[in-house]
Amino acid sequence: MIVLRNATKVYANGVEALSGVDLCIGKEEFVFIVGPTGSGKSTLLKLLYREEVPTSGQVLVDRLNLSDIKPSQIPFLRRNIGVVFQDYKLLPTRTVYENVAFALQVMGASRTYTRRQAGQALELVGLLKKANCFPGELSGGEQQRVCIARAIANNPPLLLADEPTGNLDPSTSWEIIHLLDKINKRNTTVMVATHNKSIVDGMRKRVIALEAGRVIRDQQLGVYSNVF
Amino acid sequence: MSVVSLVTITVSLVVFGSFLLAVINLGNIASLMGSKMEIVAYVDRDIDSLGINSTVNEMSKIEGVAEVKYITKEKAWETFKADYEGRLALGEIVRENPLPNTFVVRVKSPQMIGAVAKKISNMTTIDEVRYSGNLADRFQTLLDAVRISGMVLVFLLIVATLLIVVNTIKLTVMARQTDIYIMRLVGAANSFIKWPFMVEGLLIGVIGSAFSFIILKFSYDLVVYEVNNFLPFVPMITSGYQLFWVYLSVCLIGVFLGMIGAYISVNSLLKENV
Ligand SMILES: Nc1ncnc2c1ncn2[C@@H]1O[C@H](COP(=O)(O)OP(=O)(O)O)[C@@H](O)[C@H]1O
Ligand SMILES: [Mg+2]
């Protein structure tokens, strides 16, 4: 589903965030991207939803070469990718339900489809009861669930999460990770960038480790670090 | 929607409209004062066609004359009556034709009009000579000055208004950066993101146009009323047709400014590939 060939990203300020990354991720996999801060995890995810373009090399998502697509096609690419952030990025003036429905509406979805999908997504993350609350009235873990509900509302085949537990306490972090695992089991490819060691070690999923923009390890049933 | 941009666009449109109204009225007055290029020479007596021909020939030979036309007093009377048809029952009041036979002399350039008029008045056949000369000249100068300064002013105002509309929309776009980022992220088409801002520009234009139309219409009607009371000899344009075009162009410019302003800011801020 995802292929990176010798992908390199040099930012305008000269920082080489990724250097010659080769990766292949299959459909319905669950992958952790690990590495210290500044190792290029976020940049890797940004290449996939085309917030950034590689300086050289290729990025293919669902056989679509992201270097080749026209700007007008980007929205359609993004409708097939859900993104979850460390800081949730919710609209504070809209209710939980509206935040989720908003994502569907801007794609041009019909009202019935929007209502059904937003309801299902909120049910999946267990927030149907708080549908009419505002984000400010929710705990961090609940806000992250809203963010996840928004990301999966139209059942995208790919879900990217950038440090989804970065602002959460350990038990809430586990709830979020189990939710992502549940989504993965419903036939969604999930990629989680994190530096949460206990979670990675506890889940024993595929682990891709980055360091200074290079893949230093790619391991099935992996752990956060082989160095003890 | 900012008050500042609404006020600016309204003020600019009012100035623009006032300028248009001033120009069409001054132009109207100037045209009624008679062309700067024409001299009329009156002959009281009846003259035969031989006399007409020789006078026309004589006049045509005068340096600076472009064209000479002869209008019999009967024809002049008919035209006059037709012009005032309905407004005055002239046929009833005046039975005799009070108008003289007339030669209309067009000169080649306004500067020559004085000299030509003098020569014509020296001709024995001619009883009286009239031309609008100096006054019309000065009036024309005034009209030109109003036109030019008005155009400069209107141009500057349009640029200023456009800048303010552009900035207003830019601020709205900035204030909604998070919304826009999320919209992009979940796959909203660029046009979907843009249209609310285009609508805002359009609204600024429409509301500004409506305000300035109301202001212009009321103040112009008031001016016409006052002028008719105190300076009844000054002709003011009241024809619905001409005023309609003034108001229409003011409103169109307003809507246009709003839309172009929004278009410029939206296109500079909301590029497709981010
Ligand atoms: N927009 C940007 N412009 C310039 N440099 C950036 C930008 N984003 C990230 N970087 C740099 O690229 C490197 C990798 O960043 P990032 O991908 O965010 O790493 P991580 O998510 O693993 O912390 C860092 O050195 C960071 O400073
Ligand atoms: Mg990061």
Coordinates of C-alpha atoms and ligand atoms in Angstrom, one line a residue:
Chain A
M1 CA 0.0 0.0 0.0
I2 CA 2.9 2.4 0.8
V3 CA 6.2 2.4 -0.9
L4 CA 9.1 4.8 -0.4
R5 CA 12.0 4.6 -2.8
N6 CA 15.2 6.4 -1.7
A7 CA 13.0 9.2 -0.4
T8 CA 15.0 12.2 0.8
K9 CA 13.6 15.4 2.3
V10 CA 15.7 18.5 2.6
Y11 CA 13.8 21.5 4.1
A12 CA 14.2 25.0 2.8
N13 CA 16.5 25.8 5.7
G14 CA 18.9 23.0 4.6
V15 CA 18.0 20.5 7.3
E16 CA 18.0 17.0 5.8
A17 CA 15.0 15.4 7.7
L18 CA 15.0 12.2 5.7
S19 CA 17.9 10.6 3.8
G20 CA 17.3 7.8 1.3
V21 CA 14.5 6.1 3.0
D22 CA 13.3 2.8 1.5
L23 CA 10.1 1.3 2.9
C24 CA 7.3 -1.0 2.0
I25 CA 4.2 -1.2 4.0
G26 CA 1.4 -3.6 3.1
K27 CA -2.4 -3.3 3.4
E28 CA -3.9 -3.6 6.9
E29 CA -0.5 -3.6 8.6
F30 CA 0.0 -1.9 12.0
V31 CA 3.4 -0.1 12.1
F32 CA 5.2 1.9 14.7
I33 CA 7.6 4.6 13.5
V34 CA 10.0 5.2 16.4
G35 CA 13.0 7.4 17.0
P36 CA 14.2 10.4 19.1
T37 CA 12.8 13.9 18.5
G38 CA 14.0 15.3 15.3
S39 CA 14.7 11.9 13.7
G40 CA 12.2 12.6 10.9
K41 CA 9.0 10.7 12.0
S42 CA 6.7 13.6 11.4
T43 CA 8.3 14.4 8.1
L44 CA 7.8 10.7 7.0
L45 CA 4.1 10.9 7.7
K46 CA 3.8 14.3 6.0
L47 CA 5.2 12.8 2.8
L48 CA 2.4 10.3 2.9
Y49 CA -0.4 12.8 3.1
R50 CA 1.5 15.1 0.9
E51 CA 1.9 18.0 3.2
E52 CA 5.5 17.8 2.1
V53 CA 7.0 16.6 -1.2
P54 CA 10.2 14.6 -1.2
T55 CA 13.3 16.5 -2.5
S56 CA 14.3 13.3 -4.3
G57 CA 13.1 9.7 -4.5
Q58 CA 9.5 8.5 -4.7
V59 CA 6.5 8.1 -2.5
L60 CA 3.7 5.8 -3.6
V61 CA 0.4 5.5 -1.7
D62 CA -2.0 3.0 -3.1
R63 CA 0.1 2.9 -6.3
L64 CA -0.3 6.6 -6.7
N65 CA 3.0 8.4 -7.2
L66 CA 2.6 11.5 -5.1
S67 CA 5.2 13.4 -7.1
D68 CA 3.1 13.0 -10.2
I69 CA -0.3 14.0 -8.9
K70 CA -1.8 17.4 -9.8
P71 CA -2.5 19.8 -7.0
S72 CA -6.2 19.5 -7.7
Q73 CA -5.9 15.7 -6.9
I74 CA -4.5 16.3 -3.4
P75 CA -7.9 16.6 -1.8
F76 CA -8.9 13.2 -3.2
L77 CA -5.7 11.6 -1.9
R78 CA -6.4 13.0 1.5
R79 CA -10.0 11.7 1.6
N80 CA -8.3 8.2 1.7
I81 CA -6.0 9.1 4.6
G82 CA -7.0 9.9 8.1
V83 CA -4.6 11.9 10.2
V84 CA -4.4 12.0 14.0
F85 CA -2.3 14.6 15.8
Q86 CA -0.6 15.0 19.2
D87 CA -2.5 18.3 19.7
Y88 CA -5.8 17.0 18.3
K89 CA -6.4 20.0 16.1
L90 CA -10.1 20.3 16.9
L91 CA -12.2 23.4 16.3
P92 CA -13.0 24.8 19.7
T93 CA -16.2 26.6 18.7
R94 CA -17.8 23.5 17.3
T95 CA -19.3 20.6 19.2
V96 CA -17.8 17.1 19.1
Y97 CA -20.4 16.0 16.6
E98 CA -19.8 19.1 14.4
N99 CA -16.1 18.5 14.4
V100 CA -16.6 15.1 13.0
A101 CA -19.4 16.0 10.6
F102 CA -17.3 19.0 9.4
A103 CA -14.7 16.7 8.0
L104 CA -17.4 14.9 6.0
Q105 CA -19.2 18.0 4.9
V106 CA -16.1 19.6 3.4
M107 CA -15.6 16.5 1.2
G108 CA -19.1 17.3 -0.2
A109 CA -20.8 14.4 1.6
S110 CA -24.6 14.2 1.6
R111 CA -26.5 15.0 4.9
T112 CA -27.6 11.4 5.4
Y113 CA -24.2 10.0 4.8
T114 CA -22.6 12.6 7.1
R115 CA -25.1 11.9 9.9
R116 CA -24.6 8.1 9.6
Q117 CA -20.8 8.1 9.3
A118 CA -20.3 10.7 12.1
G119 CA -22.6 8.7 14.4
Q120 CA -20.8 5.5 13.7
A121 CA -17.4 7.1 14.2
L122 CA -18.4 8.6 17.5
E123 CA -19.9 5.3 18.6
L124 CA -16.7 3.4 17.7
V125 CA -14.5 5.8 19.8
G126 CA -17.2 5.6 22.6
L127 CA -18.1 9.3 22.6
L128 CA -21.7 9.2 21.4
K129 CA -22.9 10.5 24.7
K130 CA -20.6 13.6 24.5
A131 CA -21.6 14.4 20.9
N132 CA -22.9 17.8 21.9
C133 CA -20.1 18.8 24.2
F134 CA -17.4 21.3 23.1
P135 CA -13.8 20.1 22.9
G136 CA -12.9 22.4 25.9
E137 CA -15.2 20.4 28.1
L138 CA -13.4 17.1 27.4
S139 CA -10.4 15.4 28.8
G140 CA -7.2 15.1 26.7
G141 CA -8.0 11.4 26.0
E142 CA -11.5 12.2 25.0
Q143 CA -10.3 15.0 22.7
Q144 CA -7.9 12.5 21.1
R145 CA -10.8 10.2 20.5
V146 CA -12.7 12.9 18.7
C147 CA -9.7 13.5 16.6
I148 CA -9.6 9.8 15.7
A149 CA -13.3 9.7 15.0
R150 CA -12.9 12.6 12.6
A151 CA -10.0 10.9 10.9
I152 CA -11.9 7.6 10.3
A153 CA -15.3 9.1 9.7
N154 CA -15.3 8.2 6.0
N155 CA -13.6 4.8 6.5
P156 CA -10.2 5.7 4.9
P157 CA -8.0 2.7 4.1
L158 CA -5.0 4.4 5.8
L159 CA -4.7 6.0 9.2
L160 CA -1.6 8.0 10.2
A161 CA -1.1 9.1 13.9
D162 CA 1.7 11.5 14.8
E163 CA 2.5 11.1 18.5
P164 CA -1.1 10.4 19.4
T165 CA -0.3 9.7 23.0
G166 CA 2.3 12.5 23.4
N167 CA 0.0 14.6 25.7
L168 CA -1.6 11.8 27.6
D169 CA -1.0 9.8 30.8
P170 CA 0.0 6.1 30.5
S171 CA -3.4 4.6 31.1
T172 CA -5.2 6.9 28.7
S173 CA -2.3 6.3 26.2
W174 CA -3.1 2.6 26.3
E175 CA -6.8 3.3 25.7
I176 CA -5.9 5.3 22.6
I177 CA -3.5 2.6 21.3
H178 CA -6.1 -0.1 21.8
L179 CA -8.6 2.0 19.9
L180 CA -6.1 2.3 17.0
D181 CA -5.5 -1.4 17.2
K182 CA -9.3 -2.0 17.0
I183 CA -9.4 0.3 13.9
N184 CA -6.6 -1.6 12.3
K185 CA -8.5 -4.9 12.9
R186 CA -11.4 -3.3 10.8
N187 CA -9.1 -3.5 7.8
T188 CA -7.4 -0.1 8.1
T189 CA -3.6 0.3 7.6
V190 CA -2.3 2.1 10.7
M191 CA 1.0 3.9 11.1
V192 CA 1.8 5.4 14.5
A193 CA 4.8 7.7 15.0
T194 CA 5.8 7.6 18.7
H195 CA 8.6 7.6 21.2
N196 CA 6.5 5.9 23.8
K197 CA 8.7 3.0 24.7
S198 CA 6.4 1.0 26.9
I199 CA 3.6 1.0 24.4
V200 CA 5.8 -0.1 21.5
D201 CA 7.3 -2.8 23.7
G202 CA 3.9 -3.9 24.9
M203 CA 2.2 -4.1 21.5
R204 CA 4.9 -6.1 19.7
K205 CA 4.0 -4.9 16.2
R206 CA 6.2 -4.0 13.3
V207 CA 8.7 -1.3 14.3
I208 CA 10.6 1.0 12.0
A209 CA 13.3 2.9 13.8
L210 CA 14.6 6.2 12.4
E211 CA 17.7 8.0 13.4
A212 CA 18.8 11.3 11.9
G213 CA 16.5 10.7 8.9
R214 CA 17.7 7.1 8.2
V215 CA 15.9 3.8 8.8
I216 CA 18.2 2.0 11.2
R217 CA 15.9 -0.9 11.9
D218 CA 12.8 -2.5 10.5
Q219 CA 11.5 -5.4 12.6
Q220 CA 8.4 -7.5 12.7
L221 CA 7.1 -8.0 16.3
G222 CA 9.7 -5.4 17.3
V223 CA 10.5 -3.5 20.3
Y224 CA 11.4 0.2 20.8
S225 CA 15.1 -0.3 21.1
N226 CA 17.5 -3.2 20.8
V227 CA 20.1 -1.3 22.8
F228 CA 19.9 -2.0 26.5
Chain B
M1 CA -16.9 41.5 7.7
S2 CA -15.2 44.6 8.8
V3 CA -16.7 48.0 9.3
V4 CA -13.6 49.6 8.0
S5 CA -13.9 48.0 4.6
L6 CA -17.6 48.7 4.4
V7 CA -17.1 52.3 5.2
T8 CA -14.2 52.7 2.8
I9 CA -16.0 51.1 -0.1
T10 CA -19.1 53.2 0.6
V11 CA -17.1 56.4 0.7
S12 CA -15.2 55.6 -2.4
L13 CA -18.4 54.7 -4.3
V14 CA -20.2 57.9 -3.1
V15 CA -17.2 60.0 -4.3
F16 CA -17.2 58.1 -7.6
G17 CA -20.9 58.6 -8.0
S18 CA -20.8 62.3 -7.1
F19 CA -18.0 62.7 -9.7
L20 CA -20.1 61.0 -12.4
L21 CA -23.1 63.1 -11.5
A22 CA -21.0 66.3 -11.6
V23 CA -19.6 65.5 -14.9
I24 CA -22.8 64.6 -16.6
N25 CA -24.5 67.8 -15.3
L26 CA -21.6 70.1 -16.2
G27 CA -21.5 68.4 -19.6
N28 CA -25.2 69.0 -20.0
I29 CA -24.9 72.7 -19.1
A30 CA -22.0 73.1 -21.5
S31 CA -23.9 71.5 -24.3
L32 CA -26.9 73.8 -23.6
M33 CA -24.6 76.8 -23.7
G34 CA -24.0 76.0 -27.3
S35 CA -21.1 74.6 -29.1
K36 CA -17.9 76.5 -28.9
M37 CA -17.5 75.9 -32.6
E38 CA -20.7 77.6 -33.8
I39 CA -21.7 81.1 -34.6
V40 CA -25.3 82.0 -35.4
A41 CA -25.9 85.0 -37.6
Y42 CA -29.4 86.4 -37.9
V43 CA -31.1 88.2 -40.8
D44 CA -34.3 89.9 -40.0
R45 CA -35.5 90.7 -43.5
D46 CA -36.7 88.1 -46.0
I47 CA -34.0 87.2 -48.4
D48 CA -34.2 85.5 -51.7
S49 CA -32.2 82.4 -52.7
L50 CA -29.7 84.6 -54.7
G51 CA -29.0 86.6 -51.5
I52 CA -28.7 83.4 -49.5
N53 CA -26.2 81.9 -51.9
S54 CA -24.0 84.9 -52.1
T55 CA -24.0 85.3 -48.3
V56 CA -23.1 81.6 -47.9
N57 CA -20.3 82.0 -50.4
E58 CA -19.0 85.2 -48.8
M59 CA -19.0 83.5 -45.3
S60 CA -17.3 80.4 -46.6
K61 CA -14.4 82.5 -47.9
I62 CA -13.7 83.9 -44.4
E63 CA -10.5 82.3 -43.0
G64 CA -11.3 79.6 -40.4
V65 CA -14.9 78.8 -41.5
A66 CA -15.6 75.1 -41.9
E67 CA -19.2 75.0 -42.9
V68 CA -22.1 77.3 -43.4
K69 CA -25.7 76.3 -43.1
Y70 CA -28.8 78.3 -43.8
I71 CA -32.0 77.8 -41.8
T72 CA -35.2 79.6 -42.9
K73 CA -37.2 81.1 -40.2
E74 CA -40.1 78.8 -41.0
K75 CA -37.9 75.8 -40.5
A76 CA -36.5 77.3 -37.2
W77 CA -40.0 77.9 -36.0
E78 CA -41.0 74.3 -36.7
T79 CA -38.0 72.9 -34.9
F80 CA -38.6 75.2 -32.0
K81 CA -42.2 74.2 -31.7
A82 CA -41.4 70.5 -32.0
D83 CA -38.8 70.9 -29.2
Y84 CA -41.3 72.5 -26.9
E85 CA -44.2 70.3 -27.9
G86 CA -46.5 69.5 -25.0
R87 CA -44.7 71.8 -22.6
L88 CA -46.0 75.0 -24.1
A89 CA -49.0 75.6 -26.4
L90 CA -46.9 77.9 -28.5
G91 CA -49.2 77.9 -31.5
E92 CA -51.9 79.4 -29.3
I93 CA -49.8 82.0 -27.6
V94 CA -47.7 83.2 -30.6
R95 CA -49.4 83.2 -33.9
E96 CA -46.7 85.0 -35.9
N97 CA -43.3 83.4 -36.3
P98 CA -41.0 85.5 -34.1
L99 CA -37.8 83.9 -35.3
P100 CA -35.3 85.4 -37.8
N101 CA -33.6 83.6 -40.7
T102 CA -30.4 82.1 -39.5
F103 CA -27.0 81.3 -40.8
V104 CA -25.2 78.7 -38.7
V105 CA -21.4 79.0 -39.2
R106 CA -19.1 76.3 -37.9
V107 CA -15.5 77.3 -37.4
K108 CA -12.5 75.1 -37.7
S109 CA -11.2 75.7 -34.2
P110 CA -12.5 77.4 -31.1
Q111 CA -9.6 79.9 -31.1
M112 CA -10.8 81.4 -34.4
I113 CA -14.4 82.0 -33.3
G114 CA -13.9 85.6 -32.1
A115 CA -12.2 86.8 -35.3
V116 CA -14.8 85.0 -37.6
A117 CA -17.7 86.4 -35.6
K118 CA -16.3 89.9 -36.0
K119 CA -15.9 89.6 -39.7
I120 CA -19.5 88.2 -40.1
S121 CA -21.0 91.0 -38.0
N122 CA -19.3 93.5 -40.4
M123 CA -21.2 92.0 -43.3
T124 CA -24.1 94.2 -44.5
T125 CA -26.7 91.5 -44.8
I126 CA -26.3 90.3 -41.2
D127 CA -28.2 92.0 -38.5
E128 CA -27.0 90.2 -35.4
V129 CA -24.3 87.7 -34.5
R130 CA -24.2 85.4 -31.4
Y131 CA -21.7 82.9 -30.1
S132 CA -21.0 81.5 -26.7
G133 CA -17.3 82.5 -26.7
N134 CA -15.6 83.2 -23.5
L135 CA -18.1 81.9 -21.0
A136 CA -18.4 78.6 -22.8
D137 CA -14.6 78.5 -23.0
R138 CA -14.2 79.0 -19.3
F139 CA -16.9 76.5 -18.7
Q140 CA -15.2 74.0 -20.8
T141 CA -12.0 74.5 -18.9
L142 CA -13.8 74.0 -15.6
L143 CA -15.4 70.8 -17.0
D144 CA -12.0 69.5 -18.1
A145 CA -10.5 70.3 -14.7
V146 CA -13.3 68.5 -12.9
R147 CA -13.0 65.5 -15.3
I148 CA -9.2 65.1 -14.9
S149 CA -9.0 65.7 -11.1
G150 CA -12.1 63.5 -10.7
M151 CA -10.5 60.7 -12.6
V152 CA -7.3 60.9 -10.6
L153 CA -9.2 61.0 -7.3
V154 CA -11.5 58.1 -8.4
F155 CA -8.4 56.1 -9.5
L156 CA -6.7 56.6 -6.1
L157 CA -9.8 55.8 -4.2
I158 CA -10.4 52.6 -6.2
V159 CA -6.8 51.5 -5.5
A160 CA -7.1 52.3 -1.8
T161 CA -10.5 50.6 -1.5
L162 CA -9.1 47.5 -3.3
L163 CA -6.2 47.4 -0.9
I164 CA -8.5 47.6 2.1
V165 CA -10.8 44.9 0.8
V166 CA -7.8 42.7 0.1
N167 CA -6.5 43.2 3.6
T168 CA -9.9 42.6 5.2
I169 CA -10.3 39.3 3.5
K170 CA -6.7 38.4 4.3
L171 CA -7.3 39.0 8.0
T172 CA -10.4 36.8 7.8
V173 CA -8.4 34.1 6.1
M174 CA -5.6 34.3 8.7
A175 CA -8.2 34.1 11.5
R176 CA -9.4 30.9 10.1
Q177 CA -6.0 29.2 9.5
T178 CA -6.8 26.3 11.7
D179 CA -10.1 25.6 10.1
I180 CA -8.5 25.9 6.7
Y181 CA -5.7 23.5 7.7
I182 CA -8.2 21.0 8.9
M183 CA -10.3 21.4 5.8
R184 CA -7.2 20.7 3.6
L185 CA -6.2 17.8 5.8
V186 CA -9.6 16.0 5.5
G187 CA -9.6 16.6 1.7
A188 CA -11.7 19.7 1.1
A189 CA -11.3 20.9 -2.5
N190 CA -9.5 24.3 -2.8
S191 CA -12.6 25.8 -4.3
F192 CA -14.6 24.7 -1.3
I193 CA -12.2 26.5 1.0
K194 CA -12.2 29.6 -1.2
W195 CA -15.8 30.3 -1.8
P196 CA -16.8 31.6 1.7
F197 CA -14.2 34.3 1.3
M198 CA -15.3 35.1 -2.2
V199 CA -18.8 35.4 -0.9
E200 CA -17.6 37.7 1.9
G201 CA -15.9 40.0 -0.7
L202 CA -19.0 39.9 -2.8
L203 CA -21.1 40.9 0.3
I204 CA -18.8 43.8 1.1
G205 CA -19.3 45.0 -2.5
V206 CA -23.0 44.5 -2.5
I207 CA -23.7 46.1 0.8
G208 CA -21.3 49.0 0.0
S209 CA -23.0 49.5 -3.3
A210 CA -26.4 49.6 -1.6
F211 CA -25.3 52.1 1.0
S212 CA -23.7 54.4 -1.6
F213 CA -26.7 54.1 -3.9
I214 CA -29.0 55.3 -1.1
I215 CA -26.7 58.1 -0.1
L216 CA -26.2 59.2 -3.7
K217 CA -29.9 59.1 -4.6
F218 CA -31.0 61.0 -1.6
S219 CA -28.4 63.7 -1.8
Y220 CA -28.7 64.1 -5.5
D221 CA -32.5 64.5 -5.3
L222 CA -31.9 67.1 -2.5
V223 CA -29.4 69.0 -4.7
V224 CA -31.8 69.0 -7.6
Y225 CA -34.6 70.3 -5.4
E226 CA -32.5 73.1 -4.0
V227 CA -31.1 74.1 -7.3
N228 CA -34.6 74.2 -8.8
N229 CA -35.7 76.4 -6.0
F230 CA -32.7 78.8 -5.8
L231 CA -31.1 78.7 -9.2
P232 CA -34.0 77.7 -11.5
F233 CA -32.0 78.7 -14.6
V234 CA -29.4 76.0 -14.0
P235 CA -30.6 72.9 -15.8
M236 CA -30.1 69.7 -13.8
I237 CA -30.3 66.2 -15.2
T238 CA -33.4 64.5 -13.9
S239 CA -33.9 62.0 -16.7
G240 CA -34.2 58.5 -15.1
Y241 CA -32.3 57.0 -17.9
Q242 CA -29.1 58.9 -17.4
L243 CA -29.2 58.6 -13.6
F244 CA -29.9 54.9 -13.9
W245 CA -26.6 54.5 -15.7
V246 CA -24.7 56.4 -13.1
Y247 CA -26.2 54.4 -10.2
L248 CA -25.8 51.2 -12.1
S249 CA -22.1 51.8 -12.8
V250 CA -21.5 52.8 -9.2
C251 CA -23.1 49.5 -8.0
L252 CA -21.2 47.5 -10.6
I253 CA -17.9 49.0 -9.6
G254 CA -18.7 48.2 -5.9
V255 CA -19.5 44.6 -6.5
F256 CA -16.5 44.3 -8.8
L257 CA -14.2 45.8 -6.2
G258 CA -15.5 43.4 -3.5
M259 CA -15.0 40.4 -5.7
I260 CA -11.6 41.3 -7.1
G261 CA -10.4 42.2 -3.6
A262 CA -11.5 38.8 -2.3
Y263 CA -10.1 37.0 -5.4
I264 CA -6.6 38.7 -5.0
S265 CA -6.3 37.8 -1.3
V266 CA -7.7 34.3 -1.6
N267 CA -5.4 33.5 -4.5
S268 CA -2.3 34.9 -2.8
L269 CA -3.1 33.1 0.5
L270 CA -4.8 29.9 -0.5
K271 CA -2.5 28.2 -3.0
E272 CA -3.7 24.8 -4.1
N273 CA -0.6 22.7 -3.3
V274 CA -0.2 23.4 0.4
Ligands
LIG1 N1 8.9 22.8 8.2 C1 10.2 22.6 8.5 N2 11.2 23.4 8.1 C2 12.5 23.2 8.4 N3 12.9 22.2 9.1 C3 12.0 21.3 9.6 C4 10.6 21.5 9.3 N4 10.0 20.5 9.9 C5 10.9 19.7 10.5 N5 12.1 20.2 10.3 C6 13.4 19.6 10.8 O1 13.5 18.3 10.3 C7 14.0 17.5 11.2 C8 13.0 16.3 11.4 O2 11.8 16.8 12.0 P1 10.6 15.9 12.3 O3 10.2 15.2 11.1 O4 9.5 16.8 12.9 O5 11.1 14.9 13.4 P2 10.3 14.1 14.6 O6 8.9 14.2 14.2 O7 10.9 12.8 14.6 O8 10.6 14.9 15.8 C9 14.2 18.3 12.5 O9 15.6 18.6 12.5 C10 13.4 19.5 12.3 O10 14.0 20.6 12.9
MG2 MG 7.2 14.9 15.3

